[in-house]
Amino acid sequence: MPSEFDLIRQYFTRPTPSALLGVGDDAALLQVSPGMELAVSVDMLVEGRHFAPQDGPGTVGHKSLAVNLSDMAAMGAKPRWATLALALPAADEKWLRGFAGGFFGLAGKFGVDLVGGDTTRGPLNICIQIMGEVPAGQALRRDGAKVGDEIWVSGALGTAALALAFRQGRVELEQMEAAACLPALYVPQPRVELGLSLRGIASAAIDVSDGLLADLGHILEQSGVGAEIHFEALPLHDVTRRHIGSLSPGSLPRAGERDADSLREAQVIVAKNCVLAGGDDYELCFAAPAARHAELLALAQKLALPLTCIGRIVSEAGLALLDGKGSLMPVAAKGFDHFA
Ligand code: ADP
Ligand code: MG
């Protein structure tokens, strides 16, 4: 049986060129570059809540770091160091090998060093702290959106949530459709380069982890502004668009109104909710002055990442969701029901 220290040595001790001292002592030693602020964030992933017991360890390793990198992206910070606190039910080396593969695969891509952690026996639980650097005063905060700013999102919304709905049997996807959506759920790509490029351009930013309405809502609240969003402008994966397309135009049914819906319509509602209130997108939602519009389109080209303007910041508080005719679509007060 390998000891705790054997496991740490074998699976979690790698060179740490960005640290003065990495794994192996009582604490790591880090040096923040001159003129930089340290951005720090932590995220916990619990088996059964954030991932399923049958999920592959490589994807769990990838995703647990990806969600943290996404927070760095949303701050405009360059990720540099991470710590990993791990509770494991058993010293399952096959699982550890897979997990470490997924974790370090992504860490290597962004030059992040694992500099320490803690390993203990217990129900599977993964807690990663990420640390990054951002030039003093340049972090992309949630509280900087200004009236007249345009609101943008990267990538596509709702793909991961649609994949999860498929996994849970709430929506039917053809095999090809499922194959196209599942990577968004299992191996999300954090928008780190976008976050770095938005320094000096975006007035506010957040990563979309709990659904567009909830997360944009945080920007609005903290900036003391409101927003007008055009539902038809929202960037969707082709599969999501196909599943939403057949909903009769007009209102979004609210929770409780679905009893009379046909199964087909219920599935369309699930898809629509995925876009507005589904979790796990890990795209960036940001506000930027309208004068930066062309620059942002050029940035999308450069990064080969779609950036879509979905609306604008207004002075009236709250989030107004508009349909293709410019009519207000109802938004349930507490966000959308997942019909879980
Ligand atoms: P201490 O008892 O002083 O807290 P530990 O025995 O918990 O130290 O850990 C020994 C070393 O291994 C420390 O440097 C710690 O940061 C590191 N470490 C422990 N678990 C992990 C892990 N899962 N990933 C990375 N480093 C780890
Ligand atoms: Mg310890």
GROMACS .gro file of C-alpha atoms and ligand atoms in nm:
model
  368
    1MET     CA    1   0.000   0.000   0.000
    2PRO     CA    2   0.152   0.338  -0.095
    3SER     CA    3   0.178   0.590   0.188
    4GLU     CA    4   0.026   0.936   0.172
    5PHE     CA    5   0.372   1.071   0.098
    6ASP     CA    6   0.433   0.816  -0.179
    7LEU     CA    7   0.113   0.934  -0.344
    8ILE     CA    8   0.206   1.301  -0.316
    9ARG     CA    9   0.552   1.233  -0.453
   10GLN     CA   10   0.433   1.017  -0.737
   11TYR     CA   11   0.125   1.202  -0.854
   12PHE     CA   12   0.151   1.561  -0.740
   13THR     CA   13   0.515   1.654  -0.732
   14ARG     CA   14   0.627   1.817  -1.055
   15PRO     CA   15   0.883   2.086  -1.133
   16THR     CA   16   0.763   2.431  -1.024
   17PRO     CA   17   0.969   2.680  -1.225
   18SER     CA   18   0.741   2.969  -1.124
   19ALA     CA   19   0.786   2.914  -0.749
   20LEU     CA   20   1.080   2.977  -0.516
   21LEU     CA   21   0.976   2.659  -0.334
   22GLY     CA   22   0.707   2.410  -0.432
   23VAL     CA   23   0.569   2.081  -0.293
   24GLY     CA   24   0.756   1.918  -0.005
   25ASP     CA   25   0.802   2.176   0.268
   26ASP     CA   26   0.555   2.316   0.521
   27ALA     CA   27   0.463   2.592   0.281
   28ALA     CA   28   0.540   2.699  -0.072
   29LEU     CA   29   0.726   3.024  -0.137
   30LEU     CA   30   0.599   3.249  -0.414
   31GLN     CA   31   0.721   3.579  -0.546
   32VAL     CA   32   0.469   3.814  -0.702
   33SER     CA   33   0.621   4.011  -0.990
   34PRO     CA   34   0.683   4.384  -0.930
   35GLY     CA   35   0.380   4.601  -1.003
   36MET     CA   36   0.143   4.305  -0.994
   37GLU     CA   37  -0.146   4.225  -0.764
   38LEU     CA   38  -0.214   3.870  -0.651
   39ALA     CA   39  -0.556   3.735  -0.759
   40VAL     CA   40  -0.667   3.440  -0.543
   41SER     CA   41  -0.969   3.215  -0.579
   42VAL     CA   42  -1.077   2.873  -0.455
   43ASP     CA   43  -1.334   2.626  -0.584
   44MET     CA   44  -1.447   2.297  -0.437
   45LEU     CA   45  -1.580   2.006  -0.641
   46VAL     CA   46  -1.778   1.741  -0.458
   47GLU     CA   47  -1.855   1.401  -0.602
   48GLY     CA   48  -2.227   1.362  -0.665
   49ARG     CA   49  -2.275   1.736  -0.684
   50HIS     CA   50  -2.022   1.872  -0.934
   51PHE     CA   51  -1.933   1.546  -1.102
   52ALA     CA   52  -2.070   1.193  -1.110
   53PRO     CA   53  -1.899   0.886  -0.961
   54GLN     CA   54  -1.878   0.731  -1.308
   55ASP     CA   55  -1.703   1.033  -1.465
   56GLY     CA   56  -1.353   0.960  -1.590
   57PRO     CA   57  -1.077   1.078  -1.354
   58GLY     CA   58  -0.899   1.261  -1.638
   59THR     CA   59  -1.200   1.479  -1.705
   60VAL     CA   60  -1.246   1.541  -1.331
   61GLY     CA   61  -0.882   1.652  -1.308
   62HIS     CA   62  -0.923   1.878  -1.608
   63LYS     CA   63  -1.248   2.030  -1.497
   64SER     CA   64  -1.149   2.094  -1.138
   65LEU     CA   65  -0.860   2.309  -1.259
   66ALA     CA   66  -1.057   2.456  -1.551
   67VAL     CA   67  -1.322   2.610  -1.325
   68ASN     CA   68  -1.047   2.781  -1.128
   69LEU     CA   69  -0.867   2.904  -1.439
   70SER     CA   70  -1.200   3.045  -1.552
   71ASP     CA   71  -1.207   3.264  -1.241
   72MET     CA   72  -0.861   3.395  -1.325
   73ALA     CA   73  -0.979   3.466  -1.680
   74ALA     CA   74  -1.278   3.657  -1.546
   75MET     CA   75  -1.044   3.878  -1.342
   76GLY     CA   76  -0.803   3.937  -1.628
   77ALA     CA   77  -0.536   3.763  -1.422
   78LYS     CA   78  -0.257   3.544  -1.555
   79PRO     CA   79  -0.281   3.214  -1.366
   80ARG     CA   80   0.052   3.112  -1.211
   81TRP     CA   81   0.019   2.882  -0.911
   82ALA     CA   82  -0.231   2.634  -0.767
   83THR     CA   83  -0.274   2.431  -0.451
   84LEU     CA   84  -0.479   2.113  -0.433
   85ALA     CA   85  -0.660   1.976  -0.128
   86LEU     CA   86  -0.783   1.627  -0.196
   87ALA     CA   87  -0.999   1.392   0.009
   88LEU     CA   88  -0.986   1.038  -0.131
   89PRO     CA   89  -1.190   0.737  -0.020
   90ALA     CA   90  -0.893   0.510  -0.098
   91ALA     CA   91  -0.547   0.520  -0.251
   92ASP     CA   92  -0.684   0.428  -0.596
   93GLU     CA   93  -0.376   0.470  -0.811
   94LYS     CA   94  -0.558   0.422  -1.139
   95TRP     CA   95  -0.788   0.708  -1.047
   96LEU     CA   96  -0.499   0.923  -0.925
   97ARG     CA   97  -0.303   0.866  -1.245
   98GLY     CA   98  -0.600   0.971  -1.455
   99PHE     CA   99  -0.680   1.269  -1.235
  100ALA     CA  100  -0.319   1.392  -1.237
  101GLY     CA  101  -0.308   1.348  -1.615
  102GLY     CA  102  -0.610   1.571  -1.665
  103PHE     CA  103  -0.494   1.824  -1.409
  104PHE     CA  104  -0.135   1.860  -1.530
  105GLY     CA  105  -0.238   1.848  -1.895
  106LEU     CA  106  -0.434   2.168  -1.847
  107ALA     CA  107  -0.188   2.320  -1.597
  108GLY     CA  108   0.093   2.277  -1.849
  109LYS     CA  109  -0.105   2.448  -2.120
  110PHE     CA  110  -0.134   2.764  -1.910
  111GLY     CA  111   0.201   2.748  -1.729
  112VAL     CA  112   0.046   2.690  -1.386
  113ASP     CA  113   0.264   2.525  -1.119
  114LEU     CA  114   0.109   2.303  -0.850
  115VAL     CA  115   0.296   2.428  -0.543
  116GLY     CA  116   0.127   2.246  -0.255
  117GLY     CA  117  -0.183   2.092  -0.112
  118ASP     CA  118  -0.320   1.848   0.137
  119THR     CA  119  -0.413   1.483   0.099
  120THR     CA  120  -0.650   1.306   0.332
  121ARG     CA  121  -0.887   1.010   0.341
  122GLY     CA  122  -1.254   1.090   0.306
  123PRO     CA  123  -1.545   1.117   0.061
  124LEU     CA  124  -1.408   1.225  -0.277
  125ASN     CA  125  -1.366   1.602  -0.266
  126ILE     CA  126  -1.136   1.824  -0.468
  127CYS     CA  127  -1.054   2.174  -0.357
  128ILE     CA  128  -0.823   2.384  -0.573
  129GLN     CA  129  -0.691   2.727  -0.494
  130ILE     CA  130  -0.560   2.925  -0.787
  131MET     CA  131  -0.334   3.226  -0.773
  132GLY     CA  132  -0.257   3.462  -1.055
  133GLU     CA  133  -0.116   3.802  -1.131
  134VAL     CA  134  -0.273   4.114  -1.271
  135PRO     CA  135  -0.112   4.458  -1.314
  136ALA     CA  136  -0.206   4.684  -1.022
  137GLY     CA  137  -0.547   4.842  -1.074
  138GLN     CA  138  -0.624   4.654  -1.397
  139ALA     CA  139  -0.828   4.358  -1.270
  140LEU     CA  140  -1.164   4.302  -1.442
  141ARG     CA  141  -1.409   4.346  -1.159
  142ARG     CA  142  -1.785   4.298  -1.146
  143ASP     CA  143  -1.857   4.652  -1.037
  144GLY     CA  144  -1.735   4.861  -1.330
  145ALA     CA  145  -2.016   4.838  -1.589
  146LYS     CA  146  -2.139   5.179  -1.714
  147VAL     CA  147  -2.466   5.285  -1.874
  148GLY     CA  148  -2.426   5.265  -2.253
  149ASP     CA  149  -2.168   4.983  -2.240
  150GLU     CA  150  -2.229   4.688  -2.467
  151ILE     CA  151  -2.263   4.342  -2.315
  152TRP     CA  152  -2.070   4.057  -2.473
  153VAL     CA  153  -2.031   3.684  -2.423
  154SER     CA  154  -1.765   3.448  -2.555
  155GLY     CA  155  -1.828   3.110  -2.716
  156ALA     CA  156  -2.175   2.957  -2.689
  157LEU     CA  157  -2.418   2.944  -2.398
  158GLY     CA  158  -2.600   2.639  -2.268
  159THR     CA  159  -2.403   2.363  -2.439
  160ALA     CA  160  -2.275   2.206  -2.116
  161ALA     CA  161  -2.616   2.232  -1.951
  162LEU     CA  162  -2.777   2.067  -2.253
  163ALA     CA  163  -2.524   1.785  -2.230
  164LEU     CA  164  -2.605   1.746  -1.861
  165ALA     CA  165  -2.978   1.744  -1.935
  166PHE     CA  166  -2.910   1.470  -2.188
  167ARG     CA  167  -2.707   1.275  -1.932
  168GLN     CA  168  -2.993   1.305  -1.685
  169GLY     CA  169  -3.255   1.200  -1.940
  170ARG     CA  170  -3.431   1.537  -1.947
  171VAL     CA  171  -3.365   1.594  -2.315
  172GLU     CA  172  -3.313   1.357  -2.605
  173LEU     CA  173  -3.013   1.406  -2.829
  174GLU     CA  174  -2.902   1.204  -3.126
  175GLN     CA  175  -2.567   1.035  -3.090
  176MET     CA  176  -2.390   1.292  -3.309
  177GLU     CA  177  -2.553   1.577  -3.119
  178ALA     CA  178  -2.453   1.433  -2.783
  179ALA     CA  179  -2.095   1.383  -2.903
  180ALA     CA  180  -2.086   1.749  -3.008
  181CYS     CA  181  -2.213   1.880  -2.672
  182LEU     CA  182  -2.052   1.653  -2.412
  183PRO     CA  183  -1.701   1.806  -2.431
  184ALA     CA  184  -1.842   2.139  -2.312
  185LEU     CA  185  -1.958   1.961  -1.996
  186TYR     CA  186  -1.655   1.743  -1.930
  187VAL     CA  187  -1.359   1.937  -2.066
  188PRO     CA  188  -1.449   2.307  -2.058
  189GLN     CA  189  -1.184   2.539  -2.203
  190PRO     CA  190  -1.117   2.832  -1.971
  191ARG     CA  191  -1.100   3.165  -2.158
  192VAL     CA  192  -0.768   3.273  -2.009
  193GLU     CA  193  -0.631   3.445  -2.321
  194LEU     CA  194  -0.953   3.636  -2.365
  195GLY     CA  195  -0.942   3.754  -2.004
  196LEU     CA  196  -0.586   3.881  -2.048
  197SER     CA  197  -0.679   4.057  -2.373
  198LEU     CA  198  -0.975   4.230  -2.208
  199ARG     CA  199  -0.754   4.424  -1.967
  200GLY     CA  200  -0.801   4.789  -2.049
  201ILE     CA  201  -1.105   4.715  -2.268
  202ALA     CA  202  -1.377   4.558  -2.051
  203SER     CA  203  -1.536   4.770  -1.782
  204ALA     CA  204  -1.665   4.464  -1.593
  205ALA     CA  205  -1.644   4.087  -1.636
  206ILE     CA  206  -1.760   3.758  -1.486
  207ASP     CA  207  -1.735   3.397  -1.590
  208VAL     CA  208  -2.065   3.227  -1.664
  209SER     CA  209  -2.074   2.932  -1.426
  210ASP     CA  210  -2.431   2.952  -1.291
  211GLY     CA  211  -2.611   3.062  -1.607
  212LEU     CA  212  -2.616   3.391  -1.796
  213LEU     CA  213  -2.906   3.549  -1.606
  214ALA     CA  214  -2.760   3.480  -1.264
  215ASP     CA  215  -2.405   3.578  -1.352
  216LEU     CA  216  -2.486   3.887  -1.556
  217GLY     CA  217  -2.717   3.971  -1.266
  218HIS     CA  218  -2.411   3.989  -1.038
  219ILE     CA  219  -2.247   4.246  -1.268
  220LEU     CA  220  -2.566   4.452  -1.278
  221GLU     CA  221  -2.613   4.445  -0.903
  222GLN     CA  222  -2.255   4.527  -0.820
  223SER     CA  223  -2.234   4.798  -1.085
  224GLY     CA  224  -2.570   4.950  -0.984
  225VAL     CA  225  -2.709   4.932  -1.341
  226GLY     CA  226  -2.954   4.728  -1.550
  227ALA     CA  227  -2.940   4.555  -1.887
  228GLU     CA  228  -3.135   4.489  -2.204
  229ILE     CA  229  -3.056   4.150  -2.356
  230HIS     CA  230  -3.176   4.022  -2.692
  231PHE     CA  231  -3.262   3.654  -2.665
  232GLU     CA  232  -3.213   3.599  -3.039
  233ALA     CA  233  -2.864   3.743  -3.025
  234LEU     CA  234  -2.744   3.484  -2.772
  235PRO     CA  235  -2.471   3.264  -2.921
  236LEU     CA  236  -2.577   2.900  -2.927
  237HIS     CA  237  -2.425   2.575  -3.041
  238ASP     CA  238  -2.598   2.443  -3.355
  239VAL     CA  239  -2.744   2.157  -3.153
  240THR     CA  240  -2.892   2.392  -2.895
  241ARG     CA  241  -3.033   2.613  -3.169
  242ARG     CA  242  -3.197   2.314  -3.334
  243HIS     CA  243  -3.365   2.217  -3.008
  244ILE     CA  244  -3.484   2.567  -2.931
  245GLY     CA  245  -3.596   2.651  -3.282
  246SER     CA  246  -3.928   2.475  -3.261
  247LEU     CA  247  -4.065   2.667  -2.962
  248SER     CA  248  -4.348   2.891  -3.071
  249PRO     CA  249  -4.234   3.252  -3.045
  250GLY     CA  250  -4.346   3.446  -2.743
  251SER     CA  251  -4.308   3.386  -2.380
  252LEU     CA  252  -4.088   3.151  -2.190
  253PRO     CA  253  -4.309   2.919  -1.989
  254ARG     CA  254  -4.248   2.942  -1.618
  255ALA     CA  255  -4.204   2.654  -1.377
  256GLY     CA  256  -4.541   2.495  -1.307
  257GLU     CA  257  -4.677   2.583  -1.647
  258ARG     CA  258  -4.538   2.276  -1.813
  259ASP     CA  259  -4.801   2.022  -1.711
  260ALA     CA  260  -4.997   2.071  -2.030
  261ASP     CA  261  -4.691   2.082  -2.251
  262SER     CA  262  -4.619   1.803  -2.488
  263LEU     CA  263  -4.298   1.615  -2.425
  264ARG     CA  264  -4.149   1.793  -2.726
  265GLU     CA  265  -4.223   2.135  -2.588
  266ALA     CA  266  -4.099   2.036  -2.247
  267GLN     CA  267  -3.768   1.947  -2.409
  268VAL     CA  268  -3.753   2.281  -2.586
  269ILE     CA  269  -3.808   2.453  -2.253
  270VAL     CA  270  -3.524   2.253  -2.104
  271ALA     CA  271  -3.299   2.368  -2.390
  272LYS     CA  272  -3.402   2.731  -2.346
  273ASN     CA  273  -3.341   2.714  -1.975
  274CYS     CA  274  -2.999   2.566  -2.043
  275VAL     CA  275  -2.908   2.879  -2.238
  276LEU     CA  276  -3.033   3.129  -1.982
  277ALA     CA  277  -2.986   2.951  -1.655
  278GLY     CA  278  -2.782   2.639  -1.723
  279GLY     CA  279  -2.455   2.612  -1.539
  280ASP     CA  280  -2.105   2.518  -1.640
  281ASP     CA  281  -2.060   2.740  -1.947
  282TYR     CA  282  -1.728   2.887  -1.831
  283GLU     CA  283  -1.756   3.152  -2.096
  284LEU     CA  284  -1.685   3.516  -2.013
  285CYS     CA  285  -1.962   3.774  -1.998
  286PHE     CA  286  -1.833   4.130  -2.000
  287ALA     CA  287  -1.929   4.491  -2.051
  288ALA     CA  288  -1.727   4.725  -2.269
  289PRO     CA  289  -1.772   5.077  -2.406
  290ALA     CA  290  -1.947   5.078  -2.744
  291ALA     CA  291  -1.641   5.253  -2.890
  292ARG     CA  292  -1.448   4.926  -2.846
  293HIS     CA  293  -1.691   4.724  -3.062
  294ALA     CA  294  -1.469   4.687  -3.371
  295GLU     CA  295  -1.166   4.611  -3.155
  296LEU     CA  296  -1.354   4.327  -2.988
  297LEU     CA  297  -1.460   4.180  -3.322
  298ALA     CA  298  -1.095   4.188  -3.429
  299LEU     CA  299  -0.999   4.021  -3.100
  300ALA     CA  300  -1.250   3.742  -3.168
  301GLN     CA  301  -1.079   3.683  -3.504
  302LYS     CA  302  -0.736   3.682  -3.346
  303LEU     CA  303  -0.832   3.437  -3.072
  304ALA     CA  304  -1.052   3.228  -3.305
  305LEU     CA  305  -1.318   3.255  -3.035
  306PRO     CA  306  -1.662   3.396  -3.111
  307LEU     CA  307  -1.744   3.714  -2.920
  308THR     CA  308  -2.108   3.818  -2.944
  309CYS     CA  309  -2.268   4.146  -2.843
  310ILE     CA  310  -2.596   4.045  -2.673
  311GLY     CA  311  -2.727   4.375  -2.541
  312ARG     CA  312  -2.638   4.687  -2.350
  313ILE     CA  313  -2.619   4.835  -2.005
  314VAL     CA  314  -2.906   5.069  -1.913
  315SER     CA  315  -2.973   5.287  -1.611
  316GLU     CA  316  -3.300   5.119  -1.513
  317ALA     CA  317  -3.226   4.840  -1.265
  318GLY     CA  318  -3.297   4.478  -1.356
  319LEU     CA  319  -3.249   4.258  -1.657
  320ALA     CA  320  -3.490   4.303  -1.949
  321LEU     CA  321  -3.492   4.003  -2.182
  322LEU     CA  322  -3.630   4.095  -2.526
  323ASP     CA  323  -3.760   3.864  -2.797
  324GLY     CA  324  -3.713   3.911  -3.173
  325LYS     CA  325  -3.991   4.171  -3.186
  326GLY     CA  326  -3.846   4.369  -2.900
  327SER     CA  327  -4.115   4.254  -2.656
  328LEU     CA  328  -4.030   4.176  -2.298
  329MET     CA  329  -3.997   3.805  -2.222
  330PRO     CA  330  -4.094   3.700  -1.870
  331VAL     CA  331  -3.808   3.605  -1.646
  332ALA     CA  332  -3.895   3.413  -1.332
  333ALA     CA  333  -3.792   3.618  -1.030
  334LYS     CA  334  -3.551   3.361  -0.897
  335GLY     CA  335  -3.407   3.266  -1.236
  336PHE     CA  336  -3.510   2.967  -1.433
  337ASP     CA  337  -3.614   2.630  -1.306
  338HIS     CA  338  -3.389   2.353  -1.426
  339PHE     CA  339  -3.679   2.103  -1.426
  340ALA     CA  340  -3.443   1.869  -1.251
  341ADP     P1  341   0.193   1.938   0.653
  341ADP     O1  342   0.166   1.821   0.742
  341ADP     O2  343   0.309   2.020   0.691
  341ADP     O3  344   0.068   2.017   0.623
  341ADP     P2  345   0.163   1.754   0.443
  341ADP     O4  346   0.219   1.628   0.496
  341ADP     O5  347   0.017   1.772   0.443
  341ADP     O6  348   0.238   1.874   0.514
  341ADP     O7  349   0.212   1.774   0.292
  341ADP     C1  350   0.350   1.756   0.259
  341ADP     C2  351   0.382   1.838   0.138
  341ADP     O8  352   0.308   1.790   0.027
  341ADP     C3  353   0.344   1.985   0.152
  341ADP     O9  354   0.440   2.063   0.084
  341ADP     C4  355   0.211   1.992   0.083
  341ADP    O10  356   0.189   2.123   0.031
  341ADP     C5  357   0.226   1.890  -0.026
  341ADP     N1  358   0.099   1.825  -0.066
  341ADP     C6  359   0.017   1.747   0.007
  341ADP     N2  360  -0.085   1.702  -0.065
  341ADP     C7  361  -0.071   1.753  -0.188
  341ADP     C8  362  -0.147   1.746  -0.308
  341ADP     N3  363  -0.260   1.676  -0.317
  341ADP     N4  364  -0.102   1.815  -0.415
  341ADP     C9  365   0.011   1.887  -0.407
  341ADP     N5  366   0.087   1.897  -0.301
  341ADP    C10  367   0.047   1.832  -0.190
  342MG      MG  368  -0.108   1.908   0.573
   0.00000   0.00000   0.00000
